[in-house]
């Protein structure tokens, strides 16, 4: 898997990472606008429920599209952080073990959260959800910690790239550009991935 991501060209990575979400969004938009132009007959409560289900059942697929995107997104980060360790001078300590621990937390959280959201859309998890505060009490701290872990992942990946390039100990000022390019990955893919391709060949 690591070599798969390291060898992808920037345009190939863009298609792999964002192709399905973009197609899904376009499909969803066309379906929503298409359903508005179609005549709808509402007869009683059962009829209303049936119409709403016909118009909004496409939400059921959203969590699974986001799960696939997350797996590709995190897979790219993992491949850079681990795959380019071969380019790091042996005397430089990169704290890979800490990276692995903080990396796995947001990945697992994202997948579990998306599965839970999918359950809400399909009606599997509804009991006690709207009337209790346990959801916020549990989810909010996990969500904030997951965000911290994601930023640490971006930090480590950016640091790995610049350390592999410069072959010395680097400070944040050395890899701030890579950090923000990875953060805004839609643009950063086109600049970061050619560097990754070159470093992987060295």
PDB file of N, CA, C and O in Angstrom, residues 129-186:
ATOM      1  N   UNK A 129     -31.455   9.483  21.545  1.00  0.00           N
ATOM      2  CA  UNK A 129     -30.441  10.367  20.962  1.00  0.00           C
ATOM      3  C   UNK A 129     -30.796  11.841  21.120  1.00  0.00           C
ATOM      4  O   UNK A 129     -29.969  12.657  21.483  1.00  0.00           O
ATOM      5  N   UNK A 130     -32.033  12.187  20.852  1.00  0.00           N
ATOM      6  CA  UNK A 130     -32.416  13.598  20.832  1.00  0.00           C
ATOM      7  C   UNK A 130     -32.646  14.174  22.220  1.00  0.00           C
ATOM      8  O   UNK A 130     -32.644  15.387  22.391  1.00  0.00           O
ATOM      9  N   UNK A 131     -32.849  13.331  23.244  1.00  0.00           N
ATOM     10  CA  UNK A 131     -33.208  13.831  24.563  1.00  0.00           C
ATOM     11  C   UNK A 131     -32.086  13.740  25.600  1.00  0.00           C
ATOM     12  O   UNK A 131     -32.310  14.015  26.767  1.00  0.00           O
ATOM     13  N   UNK A 132     -30.917  13.340  25.214  1.00  0.00           N
ATOM     14  CA  UNK A 132     -29.857  13.136  26.197  1.00  0.00           C
ATOM     15  C   UNK A 132     -28.629  13.953  25.843  1.00  0.00           C
ATOM     16  O   UNK A 132     -28.421  14.336  24.692  1.00  0.00           O
ATOM     17  N   UNK A 133     -27.816  14.207  26.870  1.00  0.00           N
ATOM     18  CA  UNK A 133     -26.580  14.970  26.668  1.00  0.00           C
ATOM     19  C   UNK A 133     -25.356  14.071  26.613  1.00  0.00           C
ATOM     20  O   UNK A 133     -24.257  14.564  26.418  1.00  0.00           O
ATOM     21  N   UNK A 134     -25.573  12.758  26.783  1.00  0.00           N
ATOM     22  CA  UNK A 134     -24.424  11.841  26.784  1.00  0.00           C
ATOM     23  C   UNK A 134     -23.677  11.892  25.472  1.00  0.00           C
ATOM     24  O   UNK A 134     -22.450  11.734  25.425  1.00  0.00           O
ATOM     25  N   UNK A 135     -24.419  12.148  24.383  1.00  0.00           N
ATOM     26  CA  UNK A 135     -23.785  12.182  23.059  1.00  0.00           C
ATOM     27  C   UNK A 135     -22.718  13.276  23.008  1.00  0.00           C
ATOM     28  O   UNK A 135     -21.581  13.043  22.598  1.00  0.00           O
ATOM     29  N   UNK A 136     -23.081  14.492  23.440  1.00  0.00           N
ATOM     30  CA  UNK A 136     -22.121  15.594  23.426  1.00  0.00           C
ATOM     31  C   UNK A 136     -20.998  15.384  24.430  1.00  0.00           C
ATOM     32  O   UNK A 136     -19.842  15.704  24.167  1.00  0.00           O
ATOM     33  N   UNK A 137     -21.341  14.837  25.588  1.00  0.00           N
ATOM     34  CA  UNK A 137     -20.335  14.616  26.626  1.00  0.00           C
ATOM     35  C   UNK A 137     -19.247  13.662  26.145  1.00  0.00           C
ATOM     36  O   UNK A 137     -18.066  13.841  26.438  1.00  0.00           O
ATOM     37  N   UNK A 138     -19.629  12.658  25.379  1.00  0.00           N
ATOM     38  CA  UNK A 138     -18.661  11.670  24.889  1.00  0.00           C
ATOM     39  C   UNK A 138     -18.012  12.121  23.584  1.00  0.00           C
ATOM     40  O   UNK A 138     -16.791  12.067  23.423  1.00  0.00           O
ATOM     41  N   UNK A 139     -18.824  12.573  22.656  1.00  0.00           N
ATOM     42  CA  UNK A 139     -18.338  12.869  21.316  1.00  0.00           C
ATOM     43  C   UNK A 139     -17.471  14.114  21.270  1.00  0.00           C
ATOM     44  O   UNK A 139     -16.438  14.141  20.592  1.00  0.00           O
ATOM     45  N   UNK A 140     -17.861  15.169  21.974  1.00  0.00           N
ATOM     46  CA  UNK A 140     -17.126  16.430  21.871  1.00  0.00           C
ATOM     47  C   UNK A 140     -15.661  16.294  22.272  1.00  0.00           C
ATOM     48  O   UNK A 140     -14.776  16.725  21.520  1.00  0.00           O
ATOM     49  N   UNK A 141     -15.334  15.701  23.447  1.00  0.00           N
ATOM     50  CA  UNK A 141     -13.910  15.524  23.778  1.00  0.00           C
ATOM     51  C   UNK A 141     -13.177  14.636  22.771  1.00  0.00           C
ATOM     52  O   UNK A 141     -12.028  14.933  22.405  1.00  0.00           O
ATOM     53  N   UNK A 142     -13.830  13.569  22.322  1.00  0.00           N
ATOM     54  CA  UNK A 142     -13.201  12.694  21.339  1.00  0.00           C
ATOM     55  C   UNK A 142     -12.952  13.427  20.030  1.00  0.00           C
ATOM     56  O   UNK A 142     -11.914  13.252  19.384  1.00  0.00           O
ATOM     57  N   UNK A 143     -13.918  14.250  19.652  1.00  0.00           N
ATOM     58  CA  UNK A 143     -13.786  15.001  18.411  1.00  0.00           C
ATOM     59  C   UNK A 143     -12.626  16.000  18.497  1.00  0.00           C
ATOM     60  O   UNK A 143     -11.823  16.102  17.561  1.00  0.00           O
ATOM     61  N   UNK A 144     -12.533  16.711  19.601  1.00  0.00           N
ATOM     62  CA  UNK A 144     -11.456  17.687  19.771  1.00  0.00           C
ATOM     63  C   UNK A 144     -10.092  16.996  19.813  1.00  0.00           C
ATOM     64  O   UNK A 144      -9.120  17.476  19.213  1.00  0.00           O
ATOM     65  N   UNK A 145     -10.018  15.871  20.525  1.00  0.00           N
ATOM     66  CA  UNK A 145      -8.754  15.153  20.585  1.00  0.00           C
ATOM     67  C   UNK A 145      -8.387  14.577  19.217  1.00  0.00           C
ATOM     68  O   UNK A 145      -7.209  14.547  18.836  1.00  0.00           O
ATOM     69  N   UNK A 146      -9.395  14.134  18.477  1.00  0.00           N
ATOM     70  CA  UNK A 146      -9.149  13.636  17.129  1.00  0.00           C
ATOM     71  C   UNK A 146      -8.595  14.741  16.229  1.00  0.00           C
ATOM     72  O   UNK A 146      -7.686  14.495  15.424  1.00  0.00           O
ATOM     73  N   UNK A 147      -9.115  15.947  16.368  1.00  0.00           N
ATOM     74  CA  UNK A 147      -8.602  17.078  15.589  1.00  0.00           C
ATOM     75  C   UNK A 147      -7.144  17.343  15.943  1.00  0.00           C
ATOM     76  O   UNK A 147      -6.301  17.586  15.060  1.00  0.00           O
ATOM     77  N   UNK A 148      -6.823  17.291  17.228  1.00  0.00           N
ATOM     78  CA  UNK A 148      -5.428  17.458  17.657  1.00  0.00           C
ATOM     79  C   UNK A 148      -4.533  16.398  17.013  1.00  0.00           C
ATOM     80  O   UNK A 148      -3.435  16.704  16.528  1.00  0.00           O
ATOM     81  N   UNK A 149      -4.996  15.146  17.012  1.00  0.00           N
ATOM     82  CA  UNK A 149      -4.205  14.066  16.427  1.00  0.00           C
ATOM     83  C   UNK A 149      -4.007  14.260  14.929  1.00  0.00           C
ATOM     84  O   UNK A 149      -2.935  13.959  14.388  1.00  0.00           O
ATOM     85  N   UNK A 150      -5.031  14.766  14.248  1.00  0.00           N
ATOM     86  CA  UNK A 150      -4.911  15.015  12.807  1.00  0.00           C
ATOM     87  C   UNK A 150      -3.866  16.094  12.547  1.00  0.00           C
ATOM     88  O   UNK A 150      -3.031  15.967  11.630  1.00  0.00           O
ATOM     89  N   UNK A 151      -3.881  17.145  13.342  1.00  0.00           N
ATOM     90  CA  UNK A 151      -2.879  18.200  13.168  1.00  0.00           C
ATOM     91  C   UNK A 151      -1.476  17.674  13.473  1.00  0.00           C
ATOM     92  O   UNK A 151      -0.502  18.063  12.825  1.00  0.00           O
ATOM     93  N   UNK A 152      -1.369  16.806  14.468  1.00  0.00           N
ATOM     94  CA  UNK A 152      -0.062  16.201  14.741  1.00  0.00           C
ATOM     95  C   UNK A 152       0.392  15.349  13.562  1.00  0.00           C
ATOM     96  O   UNK A 152       1.584  15.342  13.204  1.00  0.00           O
ATOM     97  N   UNK A 153      -0.548  14.627  12.940  1.00  0.00           N
ATOM     98  CA  UNK A 153      -0.225  13.818  11.769  1.00  0.00           C
ATOM     99  C   UNK A 153       0.279  14.698  10.632  1.00  0.00           C
ATOM    100  O   UNK A 153       1.289  14.378   9.984  1.00  0.00           O
ATOM    101  N   UNK A 154      -0.425  15.786  10.371  1.00  0.00           N
ATOM    102  CA  UNK A 154       0.010  16.714   9.328  1.00  0.00           C
ATOM    103  C   UNK A 154       1.394  17.271   9.651  1.00  0.00           C
ATOM    104  O   UNK A 154       2.266  17.366   8.778  1.00  0.00           O
ATOM    105  N   UNK A 155       1.593  17.635  10.913  1.00  0.00           N
ATOM    106  CA  UNK A 155       2.887  18.152  11.375  1.00  0.00           C
ATOM    107  C   UNK A 155       3.998  17.137  11.117  1.00  0.00           C
ATOM    108  O   UNK A 155       5.055  17.477  10.570  1.00  0.00           O
ATOM    109  N   UNK A 156       3.754  15.876  11.479  1.00  0.00           N
ATOM    110  CA  UNK A 156       4.782  14.849  11.336  1.00  0.00           C
ATOM    111  C   UNK A 156       5.074  14.563   9.864  1.00  0.00           C
ATOM    112  O   UNK A 156       6.239  14.389   9.470  1.00  0.00           O
ATOM    113  N   UNK A 157       4.035  14.486   9.043  1.00  0.00           N
ATOM    114  CA  UNK A 157       4.220  14.210   7.618  1.00  0.00           C
ATOM    115  C   UNK A 157       5.014  15.337   6.960  1.00  0.00           C
ATOM    116  O   UNK A 157       5.948  15.094   6.182  1.00  0.00           O
ATOM    117  N   UNK A 158       4.651  16.588   7.258  1.00  0.00           N
ATOM    118  CA  UNK A 158       5.371  17.730   6.699  1.00  0.00           C
ATOM    119  C   UNK A 158       6.833  17.724   7.148  1.00  0.00           C
ATOM    120  O   UNK A 158       7.757  17.976   6.352  1.00  0.00           O
ATOM    121  N   UNK A 159       7.048  17.426   8.406  1.00  0.00           N
ATOM    122  CA  UNK A 159       8.418  17.362   8.939  1.00  0.00           C
ATOM    123  C   UNK A 159       9.219  16.255   8.270  1.00  0.00           C
ATOM    124  O   UNK A 159      10.407  16.429   7.966  1.00  0.00           O
ATOM    125  N   UNK A 160       8.580  15.122   8.030  1.00  0.00           N
ATOM    126  CA  UNK A 160       9.254  14.010   7.365  1.00  0.00           C
ATOM    127  C   UNK A 160       9.700  14.397   5.962  1.00  0.00           C
ATOM    128  O   UNK A 160      10.831  14.094   5.545  1.00  0.00           O
ATOM    129  N   UNK A 161       8.831  15.068   5.223  1.00  0.00           N
ATOM    130  CA  UNK A 161       9.161  15.470   3.853  1.00  0.00           C
ATOM    131  C   UNK A 161      10.378  16.391   3.837  1.00  0.00           C
ATOM    132  O   UNK A 161      11.339  16.177   3.078  1.00  0.00           O
ATOM    133  N   UNK A 162      10.370  17.410   4.679  1.00  0.00           N
ATOM    134  CA  UNK A 162      11.473  18.384   4.670  1.00  0.00           C
ATOM    135  C   UNK A 162      12.757  17.796   5.244  1.00  0.00           C
ATOM    136  O   UNK A 162      13.857  18.123   4.775  1.00  0.00           O
ATOM    137  N   UNK A 163      12.637  16.931   6.235  1.00  0.00           N
ATOM    138  CA  UNK A 163      13.834  16.277   6.764  1.00  0.00           C
ATOM    139  C   UNK A 163      14.469  15.392   5.701  1.00  0.00           C
ATOM    140  O   UNK A 163      15.700  15.359   5.554  1.00  0.00           O
ATOM    141  N   UNK A 164      13.630  14.684   4.941  1.00  0.00           N
ATOM    142  CA  UNK A 164      14.144  13.850   3.860  1.00  0.00           C
ATOM    143  C   UNK A 164      14.782  14.690   2.765  1.00  0.00           C
ATOM    144  O   UNK A 164      15.774  14.275   2.145  1.00  0.00           O
ATOM    145  N   UNK A 165      14.247  15.881   2.534  1.00  0.00           N
ATOM    146  CA  UNK A 165      14.800  16.767   1.511  1.00  0.00           C
ATOM    147  C   UNK A 165      16.109  17.407   1.958  1.00  0.00           C
ATOM    148  O   UNK A 165      17.102  17.418   1.220  1.00  0.00           O
ATOM    149  N   UNK A 166      16.121  17.964   3.165  1.00  0.00           N
ATOM    150  CA  UNK A 166      17.265  18.744   3.634  1.00  0.00           C
ATOM    151  C   UNK A 166      18.338  17.900   4.309  1.00  0.00           C
ATOM    152  O   UNK A 166      19.464  18.370   4.494  1.00  0.00           O
ATOM    153  N   UNK A 167      17.967  16.683   4.717  1.00  0.00           N
ATOM    154  CA  UNK A 167      18.921  15.770   5.353  1.00  0.00           C
ATOM    155  C   UNK A 167      19.546  16.360   6.613  1.00  0.00           C
ATOM    156  O   UNK A 167      20.737  16.192   6.883  1.00  0.00           O
ATOM    157  N   UNK A 168      18.712  17.046   7.386  1.00  0.00           N
ATOM    158  CA  UNK A 168      19.167  17.623   8.654  1.00  0.00           C
ATOM    159  C   UNK A 168      17.962  17.811   9.558  1.00  0.00           C
ATOM    160  O   UNK A 168      16.814  17.663   9.146  1.00  0.00           O
ATOM    161  N   UNK A 169      18.239  18.150  10.810  1.00  0.00           N
ATOM    162  CA  UNK A 169      17.162  18.477  11.746  1.00  0.00           C
ATOM    163  C   UNK A 169      16.488  19.758  11.286  1.00  0.00           C
ATOM    164  O   UNK A 169      17.171  20.749  10.953  1.00  0.00           O
ATOM    165  N   UNK A 170      15.167  19.764  11.271  1.00  0.00           N
ATOM    166  CA  UNK A 170      14.424  20.921  10.776  1.00  0.00           C
ATOM    167  C   UNK A 170      13.556  21.501  11.888  1.00  0.00           C
ATOM    168  O   UNK A 170      13.200  20.823  12.852  1.00  0.00           O
ATOM    169  N   UNK A 171      13.240  22.768  11.748  1.00  0.00           N
ATOM    170  CA  UNK A 171      12.300  23.443  12.637  1.00  0.00           C
ATOM    171  C   UNK A 171      10.996  23.678  11.882  1.00  0.00           C
ATOM    172  O   UNK A 171      10.914  23.458  10.660  1.00  0.00           O
ATOM    173  N   UNK A 172       9.976  24.139  12.597  1.00  0.00           N
ATOM    174  CA  UNK A 172       8.680  24.354  11.947  1.00  0.00           C
ATOM    175  C   UNK A 172       8.787  25.366  10.806  1.00  0.00           C
ATOM    176  O   UNK A 172       8.083  25.241   9.800  1.00  0.00           O
ATOM    177  N   UNK A 173       9.666  26.341  10.955  1.00  0.00           N
ATOM    178  CA  UNK A 173       9.842  27.317   9.887  1.00  0.00           C
ATOM    179  C   UNK A 173      10.306  26.683   8.585  1.00  0.00           C
ATOM    180  O   UNK A 173      10.016  27.197   7.501  1.00  0.00           O
ATOM    181  N   UNK A 174      11.028  25.565   8.700  1.00  0.00           N
ATOM    182  CA  UNK A 174      11.508  24.877   7.499  1.00  0.00           C
ATOM    183  C   UNK A 174      10.399  24.160   6.753  1.00  0.00           C
ATOM    184  O   UNK A 174      10.468  23.997   5.531  1.00  0.00           O
ATOM    185  N   UNK A 175       9.383  23.673   7.484  1.00  0.00           N
ATOM    186  CA  UNK A 175       8.341  22.882   6.815  1.00  0.00           C
ATOM    187  C   UNK A 175       6.947  23.473   6.996  1.00  0.00           C
ATOM    188  O   UNK A 175       5.941  22.768   6.784  1.00  0.00           O
ATOM    189  N   UNK A 176       6.855  24.751   7.331  1.00  0.00           N
ATOM    190  CA  UNK A 176       5.547  25.399   7.473  1.00  0.00           C
ATOM    191  C   UNK A 176       4.770  25.363   6.155  1.00  0.00           C
ATOM    192  O   UNK A 176       3.545  25.155   6.145  1.00  0.00           O
ATOM    193  N   UNK A 177       5.474  25.549   5.047  1.00  0.00           N
ATOM    194  CA  UNK A 177       4.810  25.509   3.740  1.00  0.00           C
ATOM    195  C   UNK A 177       4.176  24.162   3.472  1.00  0.00           C
ATOM    196  O   UNK A 177       3.019  24.071   3.037  1.00  0.00           O
ATOM    197  N   UNK A 178       4.929  23.094   3.740  1.00  0.00           N
ATOM    198  CA  UNK A 178       4.397  21.749   3.552  1.00  0.00           C
ATOM    199  C   UNK A 178       3.226  21.480   4.503  1.00  0.00           C
ATOM    200  O   UNK A 178       2.259  20.807   4.134  1.00  0.00           O
ATOM    201  N   UNK A 179       3.326  21.996   5.715  1.00  0.00           N
ATOM    202  CA  UNK A 179       2.257  21.810   6.694  1.00  0.00           C
ATOM    203  C   UNK A 179       0.942  22.373   6.170  1.00  0.00           C
ATOM    204  O   UNK A 179      -0.094  21.697   6.193  1.00  0.00           O
ATOM    205  N   UNK A 180       0.965  23.604   5.684  1.00  0.00           N
ATOM    206  CA  UNK A 180      -0.273  24.225   5.209  1.00  0.00           C
ATOM    207  C   UNK A 180      -0.740  23.622   3.886  1.00  0.00           C
ATOM    208  O   UNK A 180      -1.949  23.563   3.618  1.00  0.00           O
ATOM    209  N   UNK A 181       0.194  23.161   3.059  1.00  0.00           N
ATOM    210  CA  UNK A 181      -0.205  22.489   1.817  1.00  0.00           C
ATOM    211  C   UNK A 181      -0.899  21.161   2.107  1.00  0.00           C
ATOM    212  O   UNK A 181      -1.860  20.788   1.427  1.00  0.00           O
ATOM    213  N   UNK A 182      -0.426  20.454   3.125  1.00  0.00           N
ATOM    214  CA  UNK A 182      -1.098  19.215   3.524  1.00  0.00           C
ATOM    215  C   UNK A 182      -2.438  19.497   4.189  1.00  0.00           C
ATOM    216  O   UNK A 182      -3.396  18.732   4.033  1.00  0.00           O
ATOM    217  N   UNK A 183      -2.503  20.575   4.930  1.00  0.00           N
ATOM    218  CA  UNK A 183      -3.760  20.974   5.568  1.00  0.00           C
ATOM    219  C   UNK A 183      -4.811  21.264   4.489  1.00  0.00           C
ATOM    220  O   UNK A 183      -5.931  20.741   4.539  1.00  0.00           O
ATOM    221  N   UNK A 184      -4.427  22.080   3.505  1.00  0.00           N
ATOM    222  CA  UNK A 184      -5.322  22.395   2.387  1.00  0.00           C
ATOM    223  C   UNK A 184      -4.945  21.474   1.222  1.00  0.00           C
ATOM    224  O   UNK A 184      -4.416  21.917   0.203  1.00  0.00           O
ATOM    225  N   UNK A 185      -5.240  20.207   1.414  1.00  0.00           N
ATOM    226  CA  UNK A 185      -4.722  19.152   0.551  1.00  0.00           C
ATOM    227  C   UNK A 185      -5.230  19.234  -0.883  1.00  0.00           C
ATOM    228  O   UNK A 185      -4.578  18.726  -1.801  1.00  0.00           O
ATOM    229  N   UNK A 186      -6.393  19.832  -1.101  1.00  0.00           N
ATOM    230  CA  UNK A 186      -6.926  19.923  -2.467  1.00  0.00           C
ATOM    231  C   UNK A 186      -5.951  20.662  -3.372  1.00  0.00           C
ATOM    232  O   UNK A 186      -5.759  20.306  -4.544  1.00  0.00           O
TER     233      UNK A 186
END
